[in-house]
């Protein structure tokens, strides 16, 4: 008689997706505690049973052959060789300390990511700044949403996207700006499809994107004319008296100067600049006026601009002018990119001191020091350099050591050739990543193997401020460790481990961050730990303790687990409670198309199956099938004719900085005079121009001049 083995125990658990900022819940099915598959969580408030292809393939990308499974150290012959963790940690500390001794403490910097847990970001930012004496550190979140963060701070007094996703279902006019929502945030597009109010959907985008095709009105404006366009809409709203004067008087500051500013943006002028005729401009203003619930949404088409902050604020101004804020279906609403961009904005200790505090404020430093049980003197009194300043610092020989965590700047940074040269100048480059094959890891002196999403615990904060859980449902391969464990191990090796004795595990850190957040707009002191996040399907910030909630409730619609939006009582975070109208004169592109380079290069998301530099999505056979393998460029038929380029022909795309090969996708969806390249291919940023918003220091990825020519057979 044979004995039957006990049946394997099958359970499931819900965790938040680790790709984009939508923050969908994924139900992971487990056998004996190990993930065997997943389905979109039917009862998660964000996605209600839906997921895009990336979410479905979240587990598949963990099993790639190029996972970093052991530390790698470059030997004297220039080859990366396996070493054990003690040797890796000892080398990390010895080399960075030697650089600091020779060139000063600020000669070592770090570049992090919006893809790791909030608790890991907080530990990294605290280890480097309070323990290692590092001042300069930033995240790749600078590349996607810094402009929105600065816009909100200046306008509202705090970086506070005010909305809930439910607003997508409750608007009757939805204005989408520089956002191909169908492709970039498909689950949010699905939420619009659930809207029963038959909303007007106005898409503002130079390209006729998938989203523009589904709109009720598409404004194919000239690239970089968006700021002028929105000042022009404000002009019309004012001229027609279609404004909410009661709201403006009670809750804002700066209205009169703003009204004077937009007086110059007459319909005729705006039509000339934007290419949108006067009748259509008037129609847009009227739709906004007639809408009872109007919401304005934007993504990278606005943020990734040399005037991204002011453009975001021009949308905030429209919401303030018309009182479309703090009510269902309204808001000036920035949608972020990475799964934890919002965590980075508040808790990474880079541009802000932990919890949205200010490094320069002694009271804030004391509060954080007390909460962490450390000497206030360890906290720097200034925030460090932004990403581009760190790059410049390397070029200037001021930064000699760099630690890159979960980012791939050798692919994604603007004007890639310069960046690669910059990385080559470093005395010591450490890359901590789940893959050893990224363009940046391949240039490292030391590679630290990191666990991925699904292999560790922590929290992520999505675009609507919802704090959700990610969980360990799979074992990290080989010797890979969680980022949290790596940071703790480095603290011990560096000799500052005592500072972090309270930081035992991610949940202990979360409790510490709750304490630090007390009294801040992002106060989360009322969340009853990870258990509440699990039960509630995530919780939006703020969620202060009950007493604090009563004081704060003028800013909240209600204080429940349910979906909540900010500013219901019209009270903002500036000391006087008023929002600001912020505006400026529109600027100019640094490199406009010319006779030599007659086309403007636009970049952006390619397909729903691709994510950023494709380090993860290219590992899934399913996702590879859903996206073109070769780099392609969308070219208008008129430009293709002029350049003698035929459909699917290989062509050369050249800017002043480089030349790349791309297949011609000839389509009228891209306007004449422009071409579009998806950002996911390693070649794209060989062309882009290092140009930044002066307020947010976010790169302007969508303004450089290029030319095209067909490739001869021998050139392919
Ligand atoms: Fe994940 Fe974003 Fe796709 Fe949702 S939309 S499944 S969060 S990648």
XYZ file of C-alpha atoms and ligand atoms in Angstrom:
724
model
C 0.000 0.000 0.000
C 1.424 3.429 -0.957
C 1.028 6.423 1.321
C -0.426 9.571 -0.174
C 1.471 12.812 0.362
C -0.504 15.475 2.237
C -2.085 17.884 -0.278
C -0.171 21.128 -0.641
C -1.813 24.017 1.206
C -3.131 26.606 -1.280
C -3.910 30.130 -0.111
C -3.843 33.614 -1.567
C -2.890 37.091 -0.478
C -3.284 40.551 -1.988
C -0.361 42.878 -2.635
C 0.032 46.092 -4.573
C 1.563 45.910 -8.058
C 5.182 47.056 -8.245
C 5.181 48.646 -11.689
C 3.185 51.845 -12.057
C 1.685 54.431 -9.750
C -1.874 53.247 -10.307
C -1.258 50.799 -7.467
C -3.542 47.917 -8.481
C -4.153 45.091 -6.031
C -2.905 41.701 -7.266
C -4.090 38.514 -5.632
C -1.139 36.160 -5.498
C -1.937 32.481 -5.182
C 0.405 30.511 -2.958
C 1.217 26.884 -2.491
C 3.017 26.177 0.773
C 3.712 29.885 1.083
C 5.295 30.275 -2.392
C 3.689 32.184 -5.271
C 2.362 29.988 -8.071
C 0.306 32.561 -9.974
C -1.746 35.724 -9.685
C -5.024 37.319 -10.696
C -6.148 40.949 -10.321
C -7.767 41.417 -6.915
C -11.528 41.739 -7.383
C -12.123 43.601 -4.123
C -9.216 46.065 -4.173
C -10.591 49.632 -4.362
C -8.181 50.741 -7.104
C -8.669 48.199 -9.861
C -11.717 46.067 -8.979
C -10.578 42.933 -10.763
C -8.610 44.535 -13.604
C -4.891 44.586 -14.376
C -2.777 45.550 -17.351
C -0.345 43.089 -18.990
C 2.553 44.236 -16.771
C 0.599 43.416 -13.634
C -0.338 39.981 -14.956
C 3.337 39.255 -15.666
C 4.678 40.543 -12.334
C 5.826 37.105 -11.194
C 7.231 36.061 -14.573
C 9.856 38.818 -14.573
C 11.331 37.521 -11.311
C 12.680 34.374 -12.941
C 15.093 35.891 -15.443
C 18.511 34.430 -16.129
C 20.214 37.759 -15.542
C 19.015 38.202 -11.975
C 21.858 39.407 -9.779
C 22.362 36.452 -7.441
C 25.692 37.285 -5.813
C 27.773 40.415 -5.228
C 30.116 41.193 -8.125
C 33.364 43.147 -7.810
C 35.392 44.414 -10.759
C 38.868 42.914 -10.731
C 42.173 44.405 -11.883
C 41.507 43.221 -15.449
C 38.163 44.989 -15.503
C 35.927 41.938 -15.149
C 33.088 41.641 -12.648
C 33.827 38.655 -10.395
C 31.669 37.072 -7.664
C 32.577 37.885 -4.063
C 30.813 37.076 -0.817
C 28.734 39.590 1.117
C 31.353 40.330 3.823
C 33.888 41.202 1.116
C 31.325 43.302 -0.772
C 30.314 45.251 2.327
C 33.928 45.765 3.390
C 34.815 47.053 -0.087
C 31.770 49.339 -0.172
C 32.768 50.981 3.121
C 36.531 51.078 2.497
C 36.254 52.666 -0.962
C 33.569 55.236 -0.105
C 35.296 56.196 3.148
C 38.595 56.633 1.319
C 36.883 58.953 -1.198
C 35.297 60.975 1.596
C 38.641 61.255 3.375
C 40.411 62.439 0.254
C 37.712 64.743 -1.177
C 35.360 65.565 1.701
C 32.159 63.897 2.949
C 30.009 65.293 0.143
C 32.119 63.686 -2.568
C 29.937 60.559 -2.336
C 26.310 60.726 -3.573
C 23.428 58.377 -4.248
C 20.724 58.034 -6.900
C 17.699 56.030 -5.906
C 14.346 55.048 -7.338
C 10.579 55.183 -7.042
C 10.447 51.383 -7.233
C 11.442 50.354 -3.688
C 9.334 50.344 -0.518
C 8.734 53.537 1.450
C 10.484 52.014 4.455
C 13.535 51.208 2.316
C 13.620 54.746 0.930
C 13.457 56.178 4.433
C 16.239 53.889 5.642
C 18.459 54.695 2.661
C 17.933 58.438 3.065
C 18.638 58.243 6.789
C 21.628 55.917 6.515
C 23.317 58.124 3.939
C 22.453 61.526 5.418
C 22.524 60.818 9.171
C 25.010 57.929 9.243
C 27.438 58.237 6.329
C 27.716 62.028 6.149
C 26.423 62.090 2.571
C 24.558 65.263 1.577
C 23.709 64.775 -2.082
C 21.139 62.163 -3.060
C 18.154 62.125 -5.377
C 15.746 59.695 -7.012
C 14.856 58.823 -10.585
C 11.458 60.188 -9.576
C 13.042 63.538 -10.544
C 12.563 62.384 -14.139
C 8.810 61.892 -13.931
C 7.020 64.059 -11.402
C 9.242 66.694 -9.790
C 7.365 69.433 -11.657
C 4.017 68.333 -10.225
C 5.493 68.177 -6.711
C 6.894 71.709 -6.912
C 3.688 73.018 -8.503
C 1.553 71.667 -5.664
C 3.976 72.918 -3.000
C 3.924 76.445 -4.359
C 0.185 76.527 -5.033
C -1.185 74.606 -2.038
C 1.632 74.896 0.532
C 2.315 71.149 0.416
C 2.899 68.493 -2.222
C -0.653 67.187 -2.097
C -2.408 65.681 -5.145
C -5.978 66.266 -4.012
C -7.953 63.526 -5.713
C -9.299 60.024 -5.498
C -9.602 57.747 -8.485
C -13.341 57.784 -7.932
C -13.227 61.343 -9.303
C -12.622 59.807 -12.722
C -16.045 58.215 -12.426
C -17.749 61.318 -11.051
C -16.623 64.075 -13.445
C -18.778 65.325 -16.244
C -15.861 67.096 -17.945
C -12.471 65.373 -17.896
C -9.492 67.303 -19.280
C -6.469 65.068 -19.945
C -3.250 66.934 -20.716
C -0.066 65.314 -22.026
C -1.411 61.969 -20.944
C -1.957 58.917 -23.107
C -3.973 57.352 -20.312
C -5.152 54.341 -22.341
C -1.559 53.192 -22.689
C 0.278 54.666 -19.716
C -2.389 54.141 -17.024
C -4.875 51.715 -18.588
C -6.691 50.907 -15.365
C -7.394 54.600 -14.816
C -8.783 54.740 -18.335
C -10.999 51.825 -17.340
C -12.209 53.914 -14.399
C -13.231 56.636 -16.885
C -15.067 53.981 -18.890
C -17.074 53.229 -15.726
C -18.233 56.866 -15.567
C -22.023 56.875 -16.085
C -22.303 60.639 -16.533
C -21.309 60.417 -20.226
C -18.457 62.861 -19.607
C -16.927 65.207 -22.109
C -13.349 63.996 -22.472
C -10.997 66.708 -23.719
C -7.535 65.439 -24.625
C -4.780 68.012 -25.061
C -1.897 66.394 -26.901
C 0.036 67.166 -30.103
C -0.327 63.495 -31.070
C -3.564 61.747 -31.902
C -2.894 59.090 -29.293
C -5.119 56.139 -28.474
C -6.626 58.332 -25.737
C -7.148 61.254 -28.118
C -8.974 58.934 -30.522
C -11.378 57.995 -27.733
C -11.934 61.613 -26.636
C -15.014 63.688 -27.323
C -12.686 66.577 -28.204
C -9.011 66.395 -29.147
C -6.899 69.556 -29.105
C -3.848 68.776 -31.270
C -1.931 71.806 -30.096
C 1.550 72.693 -31.318
C 4.220 71.129 -29.097
C 5.182 73.352 -26.156
C 2.246 75.710 -26.554
C 0.326 74.254 -23.611
C 1.145 77.038 -21.155
C -0.092 79.668 -23.618
C -3.197 77.586 -24.306
C -4.206 77.343 -20.637
C -3.566 81.035 -20.019
C -5.811 81.603 -23.022
C -8.571 79.421 -21.545
C -8.258 81.379 -18.270
C -8.562 84.599 -20.311
C -11.817 83.387 -21.856
C -13.262 82.196 -18.533
C -12.526 85.629 -17.077
C -13.825 87.533 -20.100
C -17.112 85.621 -20.061
C -17.490 85.831 -16.283
C -17.370 82.032 -16.046
C -15.460 81.988 -12.774
C -16.358 81.156 -9.170
C -15.722 84.523 -7.563
C -16.987 83.407 -4.164
C -14.474 80.558 -4.027
C -11.670 82.766 -5.323
C -12.302 85.455 -2.714
C -12.643 83.026 0.163
C -9.853 80.572 -0.587
C -7.153 81.988 -2.865
C -4.478 84.633 -3.116
C -3.070 86.316 -6.205
C -6.213 86.447 -8.323
C -5.927 90.079 -9.436
C -2.335 89.825 -10.714
C -3.241 86.548 -12.429
C -6.212 88.154 -14.142
C -3.952 90.982 -15.321
C -1.385 88.453 -16.539
C -3.789 86.451 -18.692
C -5.330 89.594 -20.217
C -2.579 89.463 -22.846
C -3.459 85.901 -23.872
C -6.228 86.821 -26.275
C -7.915 84.112 -28.356
C -6.229 85.419 -31.490
C -2.760 85.273 -29.949
C -3.380 81.857 -28.405
C -4.730 80.490 -31.694
C -1.614 81.707 -33.507
C 0.734 80.106 -30.987
C -1.129 76.865 -30.306
C -2.696 76.166 -33.690
C -6.102 75.690 -32.003
C -8.677 77.934 -33.648
C -10.576 80.576 -31.695
C -13.938 78.813 -31.950
C -12.479 75.662 -30.406
C -10.836 77.653 -27.636
C -14.195 79.162 -26.846
C -15.851 75.763 -26.929
C -13.337 74.403 -24.391
C -13.932 77.341 -22.048
C -17.677 76.847 -22.395
C -17.444 73.122 -21.676
C -15.491 73.906 -18.514
C -18.086 76.520 -17.579
C -21.055 74.243 -18.198
C -19.498 71.259 -16.442
C -20.764 70.833 -12.908
C -17.799 68.638 -12.032
C -14.663 69.384 -14.004
C -11.370 67.604 -13.409
C -7.953 68.337 -14.930
C -5.456 65.446 -15.159
C -1.897 65.519 -16.386
C 1.177 63.325 -16.678
C 4.578 63.513 -18.335
C 3.549 65.633 -21.307
C 3.293 68.444 -18.765
C 5.892 67.466 -16.170
C 8.744 66.652 -18.558
C 9.086 70.198 -19.830
C 11.392 73.158 -19.306
C 8.282 74.939 -17.991
C 6.558 71.930 -16.417
C 5.936 73.602 -13.046
C 4.219 76.647 -14.519
C 2.200 74.487 -16.921
C 0.998 72.292 -14.053
C 0.121 75.476 -12.181
C -1.779 76.816 -15.178
C -4.092 73.799 -14.733
C -4.250 74.330 -10.970
C -5.209 77.942 -11.714
C -8.100 76.803 -13.938
C -9.395 74.595 -11.112
C -9.107 77.472 -8.624
C -10.741 79.968 -11.018
C -13.766 77.741 -11.459
C -13.933 76.324 -7.911
C -13.343 72.817 -9.237
C -11.529 71.451 -6.219
C -12.478 69.618 -3.036
C -15.700 68.254 -4.546
C -16.518 64.930 -6.215
C -15.319 64.712 -9.795
C -13.061 67.749 -9.647
C -9.445 68.696 -9.020
C -6.170 69.595 -10.651
C -4.801 66.061 -10.583
C -1.290 64.925 -11.386
C -0.934 61.213 -12.116
C 2.519 59.950 -11.234
C 4.631 57.291 -12.920
C 6.407 54.826 -10.671
C 4.734 52.591 -8.109
C 6.227 54.506 -5.200
C 6.924 57.948 -6.618
C 4.612 59.316 -3.931
C 6.585 57.522 -1.219
C 9.735 59.092 -2.601
C 8.156 62.554 -2.538
C 7.424 62.327 1.184
C 9.743 59.830 2.819
C 12.994 59.422 0.830
C 14.857 62.147 2.746
C 16.089 63.699 -0.497
C 14.344 66.967 -1.373
C 12.376 66.949 1.909
C 13.329 65.825 5.372
C 11.319 62.703 6.287
C 7.543 63.243 6.273
C 7.515 66.326 4.054
C 9.565 68.299 6.587
C 12.123 70.956 5.740
C 15.850 70.336 6.276
C 16.374 74.087 6.747
C 13.842 74.284 9.614
C 15.530 73.666 13.000
C 12.193 72.777 14.606
C 11.610 70.132 11.955
C 15.106 68.714 12.418
C 14.582 68.494 16.176
C 11.199 66.793 15.731
C 12.639 64.155 13.398
C 15.715 63.655 15.601
C 13.495 63.119 18.657
C 11.282 60.648 16.821
C 14.329 58.674 15.673
C 16.232 59.005 18.952
C 19.288 60.555 17.290
C 21.322 63.723 17.822
C 19.806 66.620 15.851
C 23.312 67.621 14.793
C 23.440 64.566 12.521
C 20.669 65.977 10.323
C 21.942 68.320 7.595
C 20.419 71.804 7.568
C 19.995 71.813 3.786
C 18.692 69.418 1.164
C 21.261 68.044 -1.252
C 21.706 68.442 -4.971
C 19.135 67.365 -7.504
C 19.893 64.620 -10.039
C 21.266 66.979 -12.720
C 23.403 68.780 -10.152
C 24.875 65.464 -9.030
C 25.708 64.687 -12.662
C 27.306 68.125 -13.000
C 29.127 67.525 -9.706
C 30.699 64.382 -11.148
C 31.708 66.273 -14.290
C 33.272 68.989 -12.132
C 35.239 66.407 -10.117
C 33.351 67.225 -6.908
C 31.641 63.853 -6.678
C 33.893 60.829 -6.962
C 31.743 58.032 -5.595
C 28.166 57.159 -6.561
C 25.720 54.555 -5.237
C 22.851 53.805 -7.638
C 19.889 51.881 -6.238
C 17.202 50.401 -8.480
C 17.793 52.897 -11.281
C 19.330 52.733 -14.737
C 20.618 56.229 -15.536
C 22.931 54.978 -18.304
C 19.741 54.299 -20.248
C 17.162 56.715 -18.937
C 18.952 59.988 -18.253
C 18.636 62.771 -20.759
C 21.528 63.126 -23.234
C 22.713 59.606 -22.495
C 26.159 59.862 -24.091
C 27.225 62.559 -21.656
C 25.851 60.559 -18.737
C 27.808 57.463 -19.745
C 30.966 59.575 -19.953
C 30.126 60.964 -16.512
C 29.755 57.504 -14.965
C 33.126 56.560 -16.424
C 34.785 59.381 -14.463
C 33.808 58.005 -11.063
C 36.421 56.490 -8.778
C 33.835 54.082 -7.426
C 30.380 53.224 -8.767
C 28.132 50.855 -6.819
C 24.925 49.580 -8.398
C 22.318 47.809 -6.284
C 19.766 46.114 -8.525
C 17.776 42.946 -9.134
C 19.528 42.463 -12.507
C 23.267 42.523 -13.185
C 22.706 43.251 -16.873
C 21.431 46.847 -16.842
C 23.442 49.416 -18.774
C 24.401 51.020 -15.448
C 25.274 47.785 -13.614
C 27.576 46.857 -16.481
C 29.618 49.980 -15.706
C 29.756 49.402 -11.933
C 32.802 48.615 -9.840
C 30.576 46.758 -7.384
C 27.144 45.198 -7.968
C 24.967 44.408 -4.946
C 22.213 41.835 -5.719
C 18.804 42.988 -4.525
C 15.520 41.197 -3.964
C 12.616 42.372 -6.114
C 8.945 43.194 -5.715
C 7.283 40.022 -4.395
C 10.396 39.010 -2.505
C 10.109 41.504 0.368
C 7.701 43.411 2.620
C 6.914 47.115 2.776
C 4.498 49.788 1.609
C 3.980 51.690 -1.648
C 2.024 54.942 -2.054
C 0.031 55.337 -5.256
C -1.034 58.418 -7.213
C -4.198 58.981 -5.140
C -2.115 58.912 -1.895
C -3.162 55.335 -1.052
C -0.646 53.475 1.064
C -0.755 49.798 0.106
C 1.187 46.710 1.052
C 3.695 44.703 -0.883
C 4.623 41.360 0.570
C 7.121 38.580 0.340
C 5.542 35.808 -1.703
C 8.689 34.400 -3.332
C 12.284 33.716 -2.351
C 14.966 35.992 -3.727
C 17.427 34.039 -5.866
C 20.907 33.063 -4.696
C 22.435 35.510 -2.261
C 20.207 38.441 -3.235
C 18.988 40.353 -0.181
C 16.181 42.825 0.334
C 17.214 46.454 -0.073
C 16.223 46.866 3.558
C 18.677 44.173 4.685
C 21.430 45.577 2.483
C 20.994 49.053 3.989
C 21.003 47.638 7.525
C 24.132 45.587 6.764
C 25.904 48.620 5.328
C 24.984 50.612 8.458
C 26.635 47.938 10.601
C 29.724 47.714 8.402
C 30.029 51.503 8.210
C 29.940 51.712 12.007
C 26.659 53.636 12.377
C 24.409 50.673 13.075
C 23.501 51.995 16.522
C 21.576 54.856 14.910
C 19.221 52.314 13.393
C 18.538 49.908 16.247
C 14.862 50.986 16.135
C 14.712 50.212 12.425
C 14.355 46.458 13.045
C 12.096 45.586 10.132
C 9.886 47.404 7.604
C 6.848 47.545 9.883
C 8.902 49.049 12.721
C 10.079 51.717 10.268
C 6.499 52.341 9.169
C 5.546 52.968 12.804
C 8.447 55.424 13.081
C 7.334 57.254 9.936
C 3.832 57.506 11.385
C 5.273 59.288 14.410
C 7.313 61.621 12.228
C 4.260 62.468 10.104
C 2.242 63.730 13.095
C 0.890 67.219 12.495
C 1.973 67.248 8.852
C -0.514 67.349 5.964
C 0.535 63.740 5.288
C -0.163 62.697 8.897
C -0.683 58.922 8.977
C -0.490 58.475 12.735
C -4.015 57.028 12.825
C -3.225 53.982 10.688
C -3.246 50.869 12.877
C -0.147 49.343 11.281
C 0.103 46.967 8.351
C -3.000 45.145 9.642
C -5.210 48.101 8.804
C -3.622 48.503 5.375
C -4.391 44.849 4.734
C -7.991 45.013 5.913
C -8.858 48.302 4.253
C -7.283 47.644 0.849
C -4.804 50.435 1.513
C -5.450 53.776 3.216
C -5.089 57.222 1.660
C -3.086 59.850 3.484
C -3.788 61.823 5.555
C -5.103 59.515 8.235
C -4.332 61.235 11.537
C -5.411 59.974 14.924
C -8.989 60.880 15.789
C -8.206 64.073 17.705
C -6.014 65.385 14.950
C -8.583 64.352 12.371
C -11.209 66.608 13.951
C -8.891 69.594 13.704
C -8.056 68.718 10.164
C -11.433 67.760 8.830
C -11.929 71.038 6.998
C -9.390 69.736 4.521
C -10.988 66.307 4.160
C -14.285 65.170 2.787
C -14.561 62.612 5.576
C -12.332 60.424 7.678
C -13.002 56.889 6.614
C -11.163 54.056 4.956
C -13.081 54.889 1.810
C -11.902 57.060 -1.049
C -11.170 60.579 0.096
C -10.120 63.813 -1.528
C -8.450 66.878 -0.063
C -9.606 70.486 0.440
C -13.311 69.799 0.903
C -13.481 72.824 3.197
C -11.462 75.031 0.850
C -8.579 75.272 3.327
C -5.106 74.798 1.881
C -1.725 74.213 3.537
C -0.257 77.704 3.345
C -0.257 79.381 6.763
C -3.213 81.568 5.761
C -5.134 78.565 4.426
C -5.308 80.031 0.909
C -4.170 78.536 -2.382
C -1.981 80.674 -4.634
C -2.354 81.613 -8.285
C 1.185 81.121 -9.594
C 2.102 82.132 -13.153
C 4.934 83.320 -15.348
C 5.676 84.351 -18.907
C 6.022 81.354 -21.228
C 9.592 80.496 -22.187
C 11.155 79.148 -25.359
C 12.556 75.846 -26.447
C 16.314 75.803 -26.243
C 16.687 73.919 -29.509
C 13.911 74.702 -31.922
C 13.701 72.872 -35.267
C 15.897 74.487 -37.901
C 16.816 74.034 -41.548
C 19.435 71.425 -40.547
C 17.286 69.646 -37.969
C 13.722 70.335 -39.117
C 11.767 67.960 -36.862
C 10.877 68.178 -33.185
C 11.463 64.984 -31.222
C 8.663 63.874 -28.905
C 9.216 60.924 -26.560
C 6.886 58.948 -24.327
C 5.330 55.637 -23.389
C 5.176 53.089 -26.214
C 2.837 50.266 -25.205
C 1.120 48.969 -22.059
C 3.563 46.051 -22.131
C 6.666 48.185 -21.706
C 7.985 49.779 -18.566
C 10.735 52.387 -18.456
C 14.053 50.914 -19.616
C 12.501 47.440 -20.080
C 14.881 45.872 -17.577
C 11.888 43.960 -16.202
C 9.302 43.856 -18.963
C 11.773 42.537 -21.541
C 12.159 39.437 -19.315
C 8.582 38.294 -19.963
C 7.915 36.337 -23.156
C 4.307 37.530 -23.068
C 5.199 41.206 -22.733
C 7.863 40.918 -25.457
C 5.167 39.671 -27.830
C 2.994 42.693 -27.034
C 5.587 45.320 -27.945
C 7.668 45.940 -31.074
C 11.124 44.410 -30.727
C 12.912 47.108 -32.709
C 12.990 50.805 -32.007
C 10.501 52.600 -34.225
C 9.763 56.238 -34.897
C 6.322 57.598 -35.691
C 6.650 59.930 -38.691
C 3.981 62.029 -40.356
C 3.391 61.063 -44.022
C 4.352 64.558 -45.227
C 7.697 64.424 -43.422
C 8.283 60.864 -44.601
C 7.651 61.932 -48.211
C 10.019 64.856 -47.869
C 12.746 62.633 -46.420
C 12.016 59.811 -48.926
C 11.374 57.353 -46.129
C 9.059 54.408 -46.819
C 6.895 52.473 -44.325
C 8.896 50.060 -42.126
C 12.123 51.217 -43.697
C 15.116 51.563 -41.424
C 16.135 55.184 -41.133
C 18.677 57.263 -39.291
C 17.400 59.748 -36.716
C 20.011 62.363 -35.878
C 20.270 65.193 -33.391
C 23.281 67.342 -32.531
C 24.188 64.752 -29.896
C 23.900 61.444 -31.674
C 22.497 59.308 -34.464
C 20.363 56.203 -34.018
C 18.596 53.705 -36.238
C 14.825 53.324 -36.066
C 12.132 51.754 -38.196
C 9.746 54.206 -39.824
C 6.150 53.933 -38.661
C 4.440 56.376 -40.985
C 1.250 57.651 -39.427
C -0.824 60.831 -39.437
C -1.251 60.509 -35.657
C 2.005 62.401 -35.162
C 1.808 66.010 -36.382
C 3.849 67.173 -39.359
C 7.125 68.651 -38.171
C 7.478 66.188 -35.281
C 8.490 62.587 -34.782
C 7.753 60.366 -31.797
C 10.133 57.841 -30.244
C 9.095 55.533 -27.387
C 11.355 56.031 -24.373
C 11.879 52.343 -23.593
C 14.630 51.630 -26.096
C 18.227 52.176 -25.126
C 18.933 54.380 -28.133
C 16.300 57.086 -27.563
C 18.177 59.210 -25.056
C 21.254 59.396 -27.243
C 19.359 62.171 -29.002
C 17.740 64.146 -26.175
C 18.973 67.504 -24.974
C 19.900 68.186 -21.345
C 17.405 70.933 -20.628
C 15.564 71.327 -17.318
C 12.709 73.117 -15.621
C 14.421 75.779 -13.491
C 12.057 75.256 -10.539
C 11.793 71.465 -10.394
C 15.021 70.570 -12.222
C 13.019 67.928 -14.086
C 14.458 67.028 -17.499
C 12.576 68.295 -20.544
C 12.549 65.091 -22.586
C 10.311 66.392 -25.337
C 12.100 69.291 -26.935
C 15.020 68.741 -29.214
C 15.486 69.041 -32.953
C 16.247 66.034 -35.143
C 16.395 65.038 -38.808
C 15.720 61.748 -40.546
C 17.076 60.023 -43.619
C 16.535 56.545 -45.077
C 19.335 54.086 -44.415
C 21.206 52.611 -47.317
C 21.245 48.828 -47.360
C 24.956 48.759 -46.426
C 24.313 50.960 -43.386
C 21.737 48.691 -41.701
Fe 0.369 47.300 -12.277
Fe 0.009 49.776 -13.200
Fe -0.726 47.684 -14.657
Fe -2.081 48.305 -12.456
S -1.922 49.540 -14.328
S -1.448 46.264 -13.096
S -0.413 49.058 -11.148
S 1.368 48.228 -14.061
